[in-house]
mmCIF file of N, CA and C in Angstrom:
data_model
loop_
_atom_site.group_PDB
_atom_site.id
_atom_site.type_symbol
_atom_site.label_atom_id
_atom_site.label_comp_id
_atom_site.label_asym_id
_atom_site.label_seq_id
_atom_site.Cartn_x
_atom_site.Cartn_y
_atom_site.Cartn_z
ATOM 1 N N UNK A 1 -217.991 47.930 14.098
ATOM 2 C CA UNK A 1 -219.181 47.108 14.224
ATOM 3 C C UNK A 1 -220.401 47.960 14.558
ATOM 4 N N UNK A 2 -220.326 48.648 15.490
ATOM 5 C CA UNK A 2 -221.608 49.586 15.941
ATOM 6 C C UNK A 2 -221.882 50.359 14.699
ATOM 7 N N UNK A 3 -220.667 51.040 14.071
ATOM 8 C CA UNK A 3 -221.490 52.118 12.791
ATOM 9 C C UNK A 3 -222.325 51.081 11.941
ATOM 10 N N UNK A 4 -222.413 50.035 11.577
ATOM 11 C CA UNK A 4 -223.130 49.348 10.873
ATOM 12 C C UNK A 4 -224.917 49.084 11.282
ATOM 13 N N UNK A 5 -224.842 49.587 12.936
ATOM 14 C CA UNK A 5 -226.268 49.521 13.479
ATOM 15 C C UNK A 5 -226.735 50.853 13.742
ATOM 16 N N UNK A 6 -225.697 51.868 13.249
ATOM 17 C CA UNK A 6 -225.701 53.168 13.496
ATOM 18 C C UNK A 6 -226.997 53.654 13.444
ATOM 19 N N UNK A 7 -227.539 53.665 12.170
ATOM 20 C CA UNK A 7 -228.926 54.524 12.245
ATOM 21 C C UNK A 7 -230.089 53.585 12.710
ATOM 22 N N UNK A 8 -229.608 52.143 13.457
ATOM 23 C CA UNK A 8 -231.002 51.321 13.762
ATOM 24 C C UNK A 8 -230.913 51.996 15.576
ATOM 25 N N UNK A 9 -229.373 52.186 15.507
ATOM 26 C CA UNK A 9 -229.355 53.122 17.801
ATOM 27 C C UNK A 9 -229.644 53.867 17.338
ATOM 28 N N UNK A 10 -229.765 55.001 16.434
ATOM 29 C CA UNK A 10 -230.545 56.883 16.563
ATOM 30 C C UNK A 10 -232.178 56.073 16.696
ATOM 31 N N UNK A 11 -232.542 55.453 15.746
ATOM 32 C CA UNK A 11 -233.839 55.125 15.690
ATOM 33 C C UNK A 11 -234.730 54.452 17.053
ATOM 34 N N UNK A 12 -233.725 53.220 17.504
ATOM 35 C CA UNK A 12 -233.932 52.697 18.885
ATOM 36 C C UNK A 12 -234.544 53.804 19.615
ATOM 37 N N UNK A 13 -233.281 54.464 19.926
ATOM 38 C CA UNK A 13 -232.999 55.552 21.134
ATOM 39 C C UNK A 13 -234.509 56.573 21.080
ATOM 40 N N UNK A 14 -234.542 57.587 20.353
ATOM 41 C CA UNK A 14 -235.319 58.285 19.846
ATOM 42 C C UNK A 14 -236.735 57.731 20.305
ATOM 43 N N UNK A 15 -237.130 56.121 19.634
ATOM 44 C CA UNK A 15 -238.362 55.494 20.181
ATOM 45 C C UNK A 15 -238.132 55.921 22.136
ATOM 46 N N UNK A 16 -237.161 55.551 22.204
ATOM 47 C CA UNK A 16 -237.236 55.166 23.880
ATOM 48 C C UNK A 16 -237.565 56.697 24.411
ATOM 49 N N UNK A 17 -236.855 57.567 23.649
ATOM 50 C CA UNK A 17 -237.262 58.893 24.405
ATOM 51 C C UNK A 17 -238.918 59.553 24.194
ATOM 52 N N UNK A 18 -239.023 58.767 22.674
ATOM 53 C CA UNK A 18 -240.874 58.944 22.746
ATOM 54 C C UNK A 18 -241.480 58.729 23.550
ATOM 55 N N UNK A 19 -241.120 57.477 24.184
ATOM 56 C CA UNK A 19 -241.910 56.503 25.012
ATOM 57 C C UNK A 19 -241.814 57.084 26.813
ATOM 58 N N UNK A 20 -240.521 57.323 26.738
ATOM 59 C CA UNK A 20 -240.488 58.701 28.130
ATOM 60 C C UNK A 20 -241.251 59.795 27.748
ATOM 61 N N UNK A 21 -240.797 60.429 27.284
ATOM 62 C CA UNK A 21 -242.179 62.028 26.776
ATOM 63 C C UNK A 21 -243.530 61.482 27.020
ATOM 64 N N UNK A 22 -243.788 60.872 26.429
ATOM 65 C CA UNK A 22 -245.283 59.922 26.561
ATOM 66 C C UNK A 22 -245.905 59.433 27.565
ATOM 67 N N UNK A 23 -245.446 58.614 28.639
ATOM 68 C CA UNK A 23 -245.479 58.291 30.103
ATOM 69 C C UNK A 23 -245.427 59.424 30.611
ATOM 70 N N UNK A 24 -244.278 60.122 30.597
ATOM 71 C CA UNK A 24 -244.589 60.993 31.825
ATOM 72 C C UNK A 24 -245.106 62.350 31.629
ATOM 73 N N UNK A 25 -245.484 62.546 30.148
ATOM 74 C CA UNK A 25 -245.913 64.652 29.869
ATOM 75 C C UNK A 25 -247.403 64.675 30.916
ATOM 76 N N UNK A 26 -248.000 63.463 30.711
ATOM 77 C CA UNK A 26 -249.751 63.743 31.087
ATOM 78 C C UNK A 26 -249.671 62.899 32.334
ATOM 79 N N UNK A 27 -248.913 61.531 32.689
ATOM 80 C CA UNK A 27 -249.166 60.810 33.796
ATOM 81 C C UNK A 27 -250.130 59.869 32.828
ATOM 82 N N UNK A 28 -250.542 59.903 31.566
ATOM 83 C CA UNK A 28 -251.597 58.763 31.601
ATOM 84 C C UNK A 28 -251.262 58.262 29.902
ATOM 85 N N UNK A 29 -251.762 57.174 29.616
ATOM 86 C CA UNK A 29 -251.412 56.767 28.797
ATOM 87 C C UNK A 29 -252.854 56.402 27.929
ATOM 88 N N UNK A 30 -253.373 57.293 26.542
ATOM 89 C CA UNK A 30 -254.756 56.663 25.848
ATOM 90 C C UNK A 30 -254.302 55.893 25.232
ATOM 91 N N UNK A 31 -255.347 55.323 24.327
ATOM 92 C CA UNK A 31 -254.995 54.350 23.652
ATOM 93 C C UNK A 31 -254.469 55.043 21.977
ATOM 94 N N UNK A 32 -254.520 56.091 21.476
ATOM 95 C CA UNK A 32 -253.986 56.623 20.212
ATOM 96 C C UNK A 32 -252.512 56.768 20.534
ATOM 97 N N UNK A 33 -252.295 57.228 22.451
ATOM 98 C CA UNK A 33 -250.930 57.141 22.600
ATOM 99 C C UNK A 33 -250.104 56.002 22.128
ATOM 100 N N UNK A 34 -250.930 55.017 22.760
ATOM 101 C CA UNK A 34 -250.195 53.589 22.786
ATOM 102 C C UNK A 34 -249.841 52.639 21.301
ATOM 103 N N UNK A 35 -251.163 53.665 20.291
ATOM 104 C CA UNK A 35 -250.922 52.992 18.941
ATOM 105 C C UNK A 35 -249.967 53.915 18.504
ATOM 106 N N UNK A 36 -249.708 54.950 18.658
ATOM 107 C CA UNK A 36 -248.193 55.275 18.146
ATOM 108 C C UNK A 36 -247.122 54.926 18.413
ATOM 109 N N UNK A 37 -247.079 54.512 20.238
ATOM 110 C CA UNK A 37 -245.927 53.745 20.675
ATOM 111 C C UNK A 37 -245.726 52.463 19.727
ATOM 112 N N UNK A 38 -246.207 51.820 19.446
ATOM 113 C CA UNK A 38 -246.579 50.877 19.210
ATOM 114 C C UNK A 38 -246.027 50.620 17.329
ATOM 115 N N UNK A 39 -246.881 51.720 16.612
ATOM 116 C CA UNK A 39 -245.922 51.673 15.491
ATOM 117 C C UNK A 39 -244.558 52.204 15.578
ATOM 118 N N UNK A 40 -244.362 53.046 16.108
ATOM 119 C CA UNK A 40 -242.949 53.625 16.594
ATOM 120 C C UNK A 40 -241.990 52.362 16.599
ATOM 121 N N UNK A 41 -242.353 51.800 17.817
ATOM 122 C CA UNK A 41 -241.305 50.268 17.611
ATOM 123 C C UNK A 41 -241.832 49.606 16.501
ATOM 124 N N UNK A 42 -242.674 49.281 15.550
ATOM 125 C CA UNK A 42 -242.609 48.518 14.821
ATOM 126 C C UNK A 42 -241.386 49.461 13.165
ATOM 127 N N UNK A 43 -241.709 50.633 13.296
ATOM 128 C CA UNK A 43 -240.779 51.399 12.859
ATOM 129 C C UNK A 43 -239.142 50.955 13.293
ATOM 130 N N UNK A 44 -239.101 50.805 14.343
ATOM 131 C CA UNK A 44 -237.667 50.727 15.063
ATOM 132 C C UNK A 44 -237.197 49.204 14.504
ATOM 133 N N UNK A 45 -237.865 48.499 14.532
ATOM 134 C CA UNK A 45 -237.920 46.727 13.839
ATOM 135 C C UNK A 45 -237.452 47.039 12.428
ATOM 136 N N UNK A 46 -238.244 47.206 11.440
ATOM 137 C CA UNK A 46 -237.869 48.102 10.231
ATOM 138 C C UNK A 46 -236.520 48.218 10.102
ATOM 139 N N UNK A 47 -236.420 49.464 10.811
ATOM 140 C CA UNK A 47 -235.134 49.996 10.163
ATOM 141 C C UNK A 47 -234.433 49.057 10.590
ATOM 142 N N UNK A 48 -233.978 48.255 12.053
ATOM 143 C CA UNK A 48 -233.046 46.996 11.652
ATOM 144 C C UNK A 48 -233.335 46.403 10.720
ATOM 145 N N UNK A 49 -234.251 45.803 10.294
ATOM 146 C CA UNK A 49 -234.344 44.761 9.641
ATOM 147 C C UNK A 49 -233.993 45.206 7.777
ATOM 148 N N UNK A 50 -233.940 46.225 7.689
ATOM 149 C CA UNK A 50 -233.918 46.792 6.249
ATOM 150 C C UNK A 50 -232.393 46.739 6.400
ATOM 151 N N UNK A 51 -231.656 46.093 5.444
ATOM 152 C CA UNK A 51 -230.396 45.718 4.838
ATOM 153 C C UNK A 51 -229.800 47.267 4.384
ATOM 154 N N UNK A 52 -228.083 47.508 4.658
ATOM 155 C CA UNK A 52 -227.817 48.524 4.380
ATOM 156 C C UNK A 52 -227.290 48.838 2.623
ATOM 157 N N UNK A 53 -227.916 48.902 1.923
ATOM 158 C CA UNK A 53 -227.969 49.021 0.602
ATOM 159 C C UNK A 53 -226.753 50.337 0.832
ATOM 160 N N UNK A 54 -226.010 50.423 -0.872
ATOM 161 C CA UNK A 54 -225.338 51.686 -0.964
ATOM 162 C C UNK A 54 -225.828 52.575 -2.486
ATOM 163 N N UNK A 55 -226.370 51.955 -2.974
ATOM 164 C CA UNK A 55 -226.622 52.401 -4.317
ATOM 165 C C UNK A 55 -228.475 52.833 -4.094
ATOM 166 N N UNK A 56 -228.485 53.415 -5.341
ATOM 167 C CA UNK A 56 -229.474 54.001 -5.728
ATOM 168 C C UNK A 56 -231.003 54.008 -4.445
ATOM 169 N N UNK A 57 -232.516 53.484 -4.936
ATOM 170 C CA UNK A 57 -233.060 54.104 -3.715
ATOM 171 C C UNK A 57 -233.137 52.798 -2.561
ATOM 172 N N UNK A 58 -232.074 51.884 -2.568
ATOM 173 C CA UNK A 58 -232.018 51.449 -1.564
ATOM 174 C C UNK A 58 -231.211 51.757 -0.551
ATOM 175 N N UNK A 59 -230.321 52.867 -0.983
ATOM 176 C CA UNK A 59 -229.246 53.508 -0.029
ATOM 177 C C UNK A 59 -230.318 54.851 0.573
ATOM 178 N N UNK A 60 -231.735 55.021 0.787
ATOM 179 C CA UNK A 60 -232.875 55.769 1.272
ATOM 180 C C UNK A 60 -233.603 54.915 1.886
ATOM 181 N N UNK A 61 -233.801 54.020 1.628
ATOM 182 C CA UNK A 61 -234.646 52.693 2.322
ATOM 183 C C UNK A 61 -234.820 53.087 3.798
ATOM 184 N N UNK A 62 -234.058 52.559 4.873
ATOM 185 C CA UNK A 62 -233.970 53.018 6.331
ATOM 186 C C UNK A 62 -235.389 54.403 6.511
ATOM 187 N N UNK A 63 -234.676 55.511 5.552
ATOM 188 C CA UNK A 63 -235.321 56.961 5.450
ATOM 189 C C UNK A 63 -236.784 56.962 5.153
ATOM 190 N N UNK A 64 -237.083 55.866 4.268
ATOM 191 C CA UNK A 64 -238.180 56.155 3.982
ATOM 192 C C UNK A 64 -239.229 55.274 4.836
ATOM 193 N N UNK A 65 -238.341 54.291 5.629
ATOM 194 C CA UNK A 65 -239.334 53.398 6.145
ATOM 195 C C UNK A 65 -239.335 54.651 7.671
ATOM 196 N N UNK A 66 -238.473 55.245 8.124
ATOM 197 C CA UNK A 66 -238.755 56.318 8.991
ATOM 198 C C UNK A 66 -239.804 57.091 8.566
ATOM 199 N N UNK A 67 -239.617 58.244 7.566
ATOM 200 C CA UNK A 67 -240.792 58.922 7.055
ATOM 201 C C UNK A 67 -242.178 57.875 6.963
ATOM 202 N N UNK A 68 -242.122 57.099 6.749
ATOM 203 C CA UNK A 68 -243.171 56.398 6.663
ATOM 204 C C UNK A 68 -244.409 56.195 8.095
ATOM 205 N N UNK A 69 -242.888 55.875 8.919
ATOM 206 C CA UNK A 69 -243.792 55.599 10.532
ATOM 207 C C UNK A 69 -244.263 56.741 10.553
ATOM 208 N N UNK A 70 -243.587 58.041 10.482
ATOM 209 C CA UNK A 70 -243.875 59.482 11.086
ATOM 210 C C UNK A 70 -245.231 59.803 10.445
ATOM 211 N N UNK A 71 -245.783 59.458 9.163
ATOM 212 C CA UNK A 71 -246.553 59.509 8.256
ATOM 213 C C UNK A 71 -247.758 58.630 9.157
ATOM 214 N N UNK A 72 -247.835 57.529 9.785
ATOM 215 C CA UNK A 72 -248.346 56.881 10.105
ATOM 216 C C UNK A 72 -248.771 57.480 11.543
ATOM 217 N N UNK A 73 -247.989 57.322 11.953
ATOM 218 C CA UNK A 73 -248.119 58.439 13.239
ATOM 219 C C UNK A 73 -248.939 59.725 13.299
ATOM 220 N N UNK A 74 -248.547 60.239 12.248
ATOM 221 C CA UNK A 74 -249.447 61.485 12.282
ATOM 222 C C UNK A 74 -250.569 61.105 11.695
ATOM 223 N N UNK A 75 -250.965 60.086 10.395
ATOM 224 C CA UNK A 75 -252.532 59.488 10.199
ATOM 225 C C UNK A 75 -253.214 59.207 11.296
ATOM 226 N N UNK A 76 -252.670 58.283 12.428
ATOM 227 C CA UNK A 76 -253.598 57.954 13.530
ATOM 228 C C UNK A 76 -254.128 58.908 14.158
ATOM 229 N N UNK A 77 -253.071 59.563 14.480
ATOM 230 C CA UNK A 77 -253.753 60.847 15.373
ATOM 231 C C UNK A 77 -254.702 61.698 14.873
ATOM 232 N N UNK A 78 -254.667 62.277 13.700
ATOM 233 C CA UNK A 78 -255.397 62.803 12.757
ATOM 234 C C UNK A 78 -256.873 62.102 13.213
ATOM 235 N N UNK A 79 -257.095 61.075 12.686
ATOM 236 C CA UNK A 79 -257.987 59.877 12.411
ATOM 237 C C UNK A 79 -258.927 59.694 13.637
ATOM 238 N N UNK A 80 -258.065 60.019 14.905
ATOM 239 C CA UNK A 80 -258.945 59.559 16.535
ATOM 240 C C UNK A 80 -259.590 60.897 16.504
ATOM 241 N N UNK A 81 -259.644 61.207 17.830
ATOM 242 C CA UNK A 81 -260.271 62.674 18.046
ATOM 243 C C UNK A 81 -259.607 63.694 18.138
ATOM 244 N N UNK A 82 -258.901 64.304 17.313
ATOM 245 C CA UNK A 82 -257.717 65.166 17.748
ATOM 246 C C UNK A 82 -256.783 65.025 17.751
ATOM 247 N N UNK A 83 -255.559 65.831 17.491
ATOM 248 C CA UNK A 83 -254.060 66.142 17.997
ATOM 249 C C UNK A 83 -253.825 66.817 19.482
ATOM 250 N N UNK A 84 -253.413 65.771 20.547
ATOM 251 C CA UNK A 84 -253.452 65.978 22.101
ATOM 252 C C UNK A 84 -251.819 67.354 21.687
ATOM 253 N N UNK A 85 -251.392 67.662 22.391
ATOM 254 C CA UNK A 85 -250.211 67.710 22.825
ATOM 255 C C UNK A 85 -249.247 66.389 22.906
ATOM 256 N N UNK A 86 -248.933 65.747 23.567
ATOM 257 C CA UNK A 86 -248.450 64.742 23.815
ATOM 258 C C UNK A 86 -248.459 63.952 22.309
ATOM 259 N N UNK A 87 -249.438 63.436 21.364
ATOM 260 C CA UNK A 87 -249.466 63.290 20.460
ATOM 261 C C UNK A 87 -248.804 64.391 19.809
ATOM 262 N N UNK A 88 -248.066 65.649 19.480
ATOM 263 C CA UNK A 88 -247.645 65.998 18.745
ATOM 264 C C UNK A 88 -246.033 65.883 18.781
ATOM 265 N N UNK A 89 -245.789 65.988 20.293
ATOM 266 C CA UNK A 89 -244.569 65.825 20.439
ATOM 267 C C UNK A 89 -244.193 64.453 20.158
ATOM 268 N N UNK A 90 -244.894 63.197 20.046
ATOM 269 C CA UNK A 90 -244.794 61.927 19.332
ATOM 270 C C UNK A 90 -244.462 62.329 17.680
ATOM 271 N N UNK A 91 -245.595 63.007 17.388
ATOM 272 C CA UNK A 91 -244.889 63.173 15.887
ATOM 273 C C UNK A 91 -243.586 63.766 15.434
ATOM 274 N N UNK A 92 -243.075 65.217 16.797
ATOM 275 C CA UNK A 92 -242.442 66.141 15.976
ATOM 276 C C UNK A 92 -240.944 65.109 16.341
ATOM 277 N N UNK A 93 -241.036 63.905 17.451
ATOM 278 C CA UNK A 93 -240.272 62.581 17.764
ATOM 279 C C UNK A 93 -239.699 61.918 16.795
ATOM 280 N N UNK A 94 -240.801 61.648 16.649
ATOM 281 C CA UNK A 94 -240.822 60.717 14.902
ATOM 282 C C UNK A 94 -240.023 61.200 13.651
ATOM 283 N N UNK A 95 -240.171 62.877 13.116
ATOM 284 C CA UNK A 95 -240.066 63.752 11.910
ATOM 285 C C UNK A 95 -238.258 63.401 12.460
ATOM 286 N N UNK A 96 -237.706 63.727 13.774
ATOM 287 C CA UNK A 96 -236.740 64.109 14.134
ATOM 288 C C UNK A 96 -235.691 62.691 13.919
ATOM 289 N N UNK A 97 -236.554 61.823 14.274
ATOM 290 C CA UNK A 97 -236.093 60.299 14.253
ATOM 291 C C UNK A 97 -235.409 59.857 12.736
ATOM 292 N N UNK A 98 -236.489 60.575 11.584
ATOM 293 C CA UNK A 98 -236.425 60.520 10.310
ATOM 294 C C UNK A 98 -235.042 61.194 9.809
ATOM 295 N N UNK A 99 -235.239 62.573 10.281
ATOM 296 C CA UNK A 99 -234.029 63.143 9.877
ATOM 297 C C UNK A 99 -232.687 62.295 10.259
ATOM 298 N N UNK A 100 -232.454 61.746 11.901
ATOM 299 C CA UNK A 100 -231.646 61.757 11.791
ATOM 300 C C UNK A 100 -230.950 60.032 11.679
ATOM 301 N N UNK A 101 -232.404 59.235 11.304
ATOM 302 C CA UNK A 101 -231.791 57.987 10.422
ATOM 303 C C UNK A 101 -230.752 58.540 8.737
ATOM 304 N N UNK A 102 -231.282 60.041 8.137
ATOM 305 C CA UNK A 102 -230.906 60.300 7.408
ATOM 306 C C UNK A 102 -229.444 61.037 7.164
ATOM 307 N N UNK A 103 -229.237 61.799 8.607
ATOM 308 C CA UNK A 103 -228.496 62.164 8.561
ATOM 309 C C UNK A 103 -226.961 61.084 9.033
ATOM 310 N N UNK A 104 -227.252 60.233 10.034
ATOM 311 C CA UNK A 104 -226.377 59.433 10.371
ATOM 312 C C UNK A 104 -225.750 58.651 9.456
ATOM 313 N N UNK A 105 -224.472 58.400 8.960
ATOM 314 C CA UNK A 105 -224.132 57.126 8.024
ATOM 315 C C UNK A 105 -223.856 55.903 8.434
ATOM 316 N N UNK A 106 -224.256 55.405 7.890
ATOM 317 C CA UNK A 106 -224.553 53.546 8.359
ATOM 318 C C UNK A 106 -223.053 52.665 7.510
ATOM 319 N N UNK A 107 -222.461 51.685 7.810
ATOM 320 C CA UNK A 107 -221.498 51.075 7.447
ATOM 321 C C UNK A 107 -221.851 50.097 6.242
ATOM 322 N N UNK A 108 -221.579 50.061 5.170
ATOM 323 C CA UNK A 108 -221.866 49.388 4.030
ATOM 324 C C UNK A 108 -221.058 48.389 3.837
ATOM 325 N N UNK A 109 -221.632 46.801 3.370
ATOM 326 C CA UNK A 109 -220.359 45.878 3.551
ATOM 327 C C UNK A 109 -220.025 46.110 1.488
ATOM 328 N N UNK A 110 -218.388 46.301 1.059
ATOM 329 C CA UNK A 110 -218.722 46.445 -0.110
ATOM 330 C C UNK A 110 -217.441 45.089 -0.452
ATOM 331 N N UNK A 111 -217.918 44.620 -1.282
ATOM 332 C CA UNK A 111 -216.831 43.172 -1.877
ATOM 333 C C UNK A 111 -215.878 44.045 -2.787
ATOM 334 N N UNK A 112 -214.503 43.206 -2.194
ATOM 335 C CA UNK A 112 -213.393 43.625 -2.943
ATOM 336 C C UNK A 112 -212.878 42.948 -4.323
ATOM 337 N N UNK A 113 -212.852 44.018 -5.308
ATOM 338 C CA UNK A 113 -213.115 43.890 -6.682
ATOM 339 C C UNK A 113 -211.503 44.131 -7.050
ATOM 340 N N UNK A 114 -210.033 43.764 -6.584
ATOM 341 C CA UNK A 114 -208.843 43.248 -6.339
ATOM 342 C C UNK A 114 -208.866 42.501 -7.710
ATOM 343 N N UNK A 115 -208.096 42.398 -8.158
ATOM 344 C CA UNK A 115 -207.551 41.697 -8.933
ATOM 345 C C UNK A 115 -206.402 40.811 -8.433
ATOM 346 N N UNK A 116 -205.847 39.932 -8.625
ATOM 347 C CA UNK A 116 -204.681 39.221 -8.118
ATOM 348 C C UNK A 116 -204.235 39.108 -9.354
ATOM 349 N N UNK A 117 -202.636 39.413 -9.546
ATOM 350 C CA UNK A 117 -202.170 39.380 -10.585
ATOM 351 C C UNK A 117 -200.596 38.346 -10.215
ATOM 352 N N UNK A 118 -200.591 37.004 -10.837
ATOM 353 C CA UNK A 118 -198.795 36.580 -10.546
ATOM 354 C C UNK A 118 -198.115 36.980 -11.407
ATOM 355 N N UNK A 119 -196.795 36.651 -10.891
ATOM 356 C CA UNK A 119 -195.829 37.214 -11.227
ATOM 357 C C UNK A 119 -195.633 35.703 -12.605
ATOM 358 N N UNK A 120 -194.597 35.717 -13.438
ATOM 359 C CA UNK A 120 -194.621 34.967 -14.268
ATOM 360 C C UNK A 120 -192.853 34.464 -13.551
ATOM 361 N N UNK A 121 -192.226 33.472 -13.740
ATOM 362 C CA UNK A 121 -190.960 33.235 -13.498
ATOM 363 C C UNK A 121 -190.030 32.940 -14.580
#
């Protein structure tokens, strides 16, 4: 049962350790911090909510909606005044988060394609 939420706990988790790094590197929290926290979990929503496909690019889906936050993440920051510290280690969070929604394998439900054959009497 858990491998099936497998890469939505790396993704969870990962947010939560952003969100520690973040609170406590500076003691303070801006507001570019808080919009990354912020997509971060909406990232983390995502990847639950994205169905575990096995075929073609929906078996990347999860991956790309990761790359995507990290992408997003690093636009904001870009975008405010600067890349803080603290903001980078959010991103290099994020890149890491990506990889390892990618690397983890997730449980696929697949229908059994059985034949039933009777016997004749």
């Amino acid at each position: 049962m858990i491998t099936r939420y497998a890469k939505s706990i790396v993704y969870i988790a990962l947010t939560a350790v952003m969100f520690l790094v973040t609170a406590l590197s500076d003691d303070a929290l801006s507001v570019e911090e808080l919009l990354n926290l912020a997509v971060a979990v909406i990232g983390a929503v995502v990847v639950y909510l994205v169905p575990n496909f096995s075929t073609a690019v929906g078996k990347y889906a999860k991956t790309i909606a990761t790359a995507a936050t990290a992408g997003i993440l690093l636009a904001i920051s870009f975008l405010t005044d600067g890349i803080s510290l603290v903001e980078w280690m959010q991103i290099g969070i994020a890149s890491l988060a990506a990889i390892g929604v990618y690397i983890v394998p997730n449980e696929t439900r697949v229908l059994s394609t059985t034949a039933y054959i009777s016997k004749g009497v």
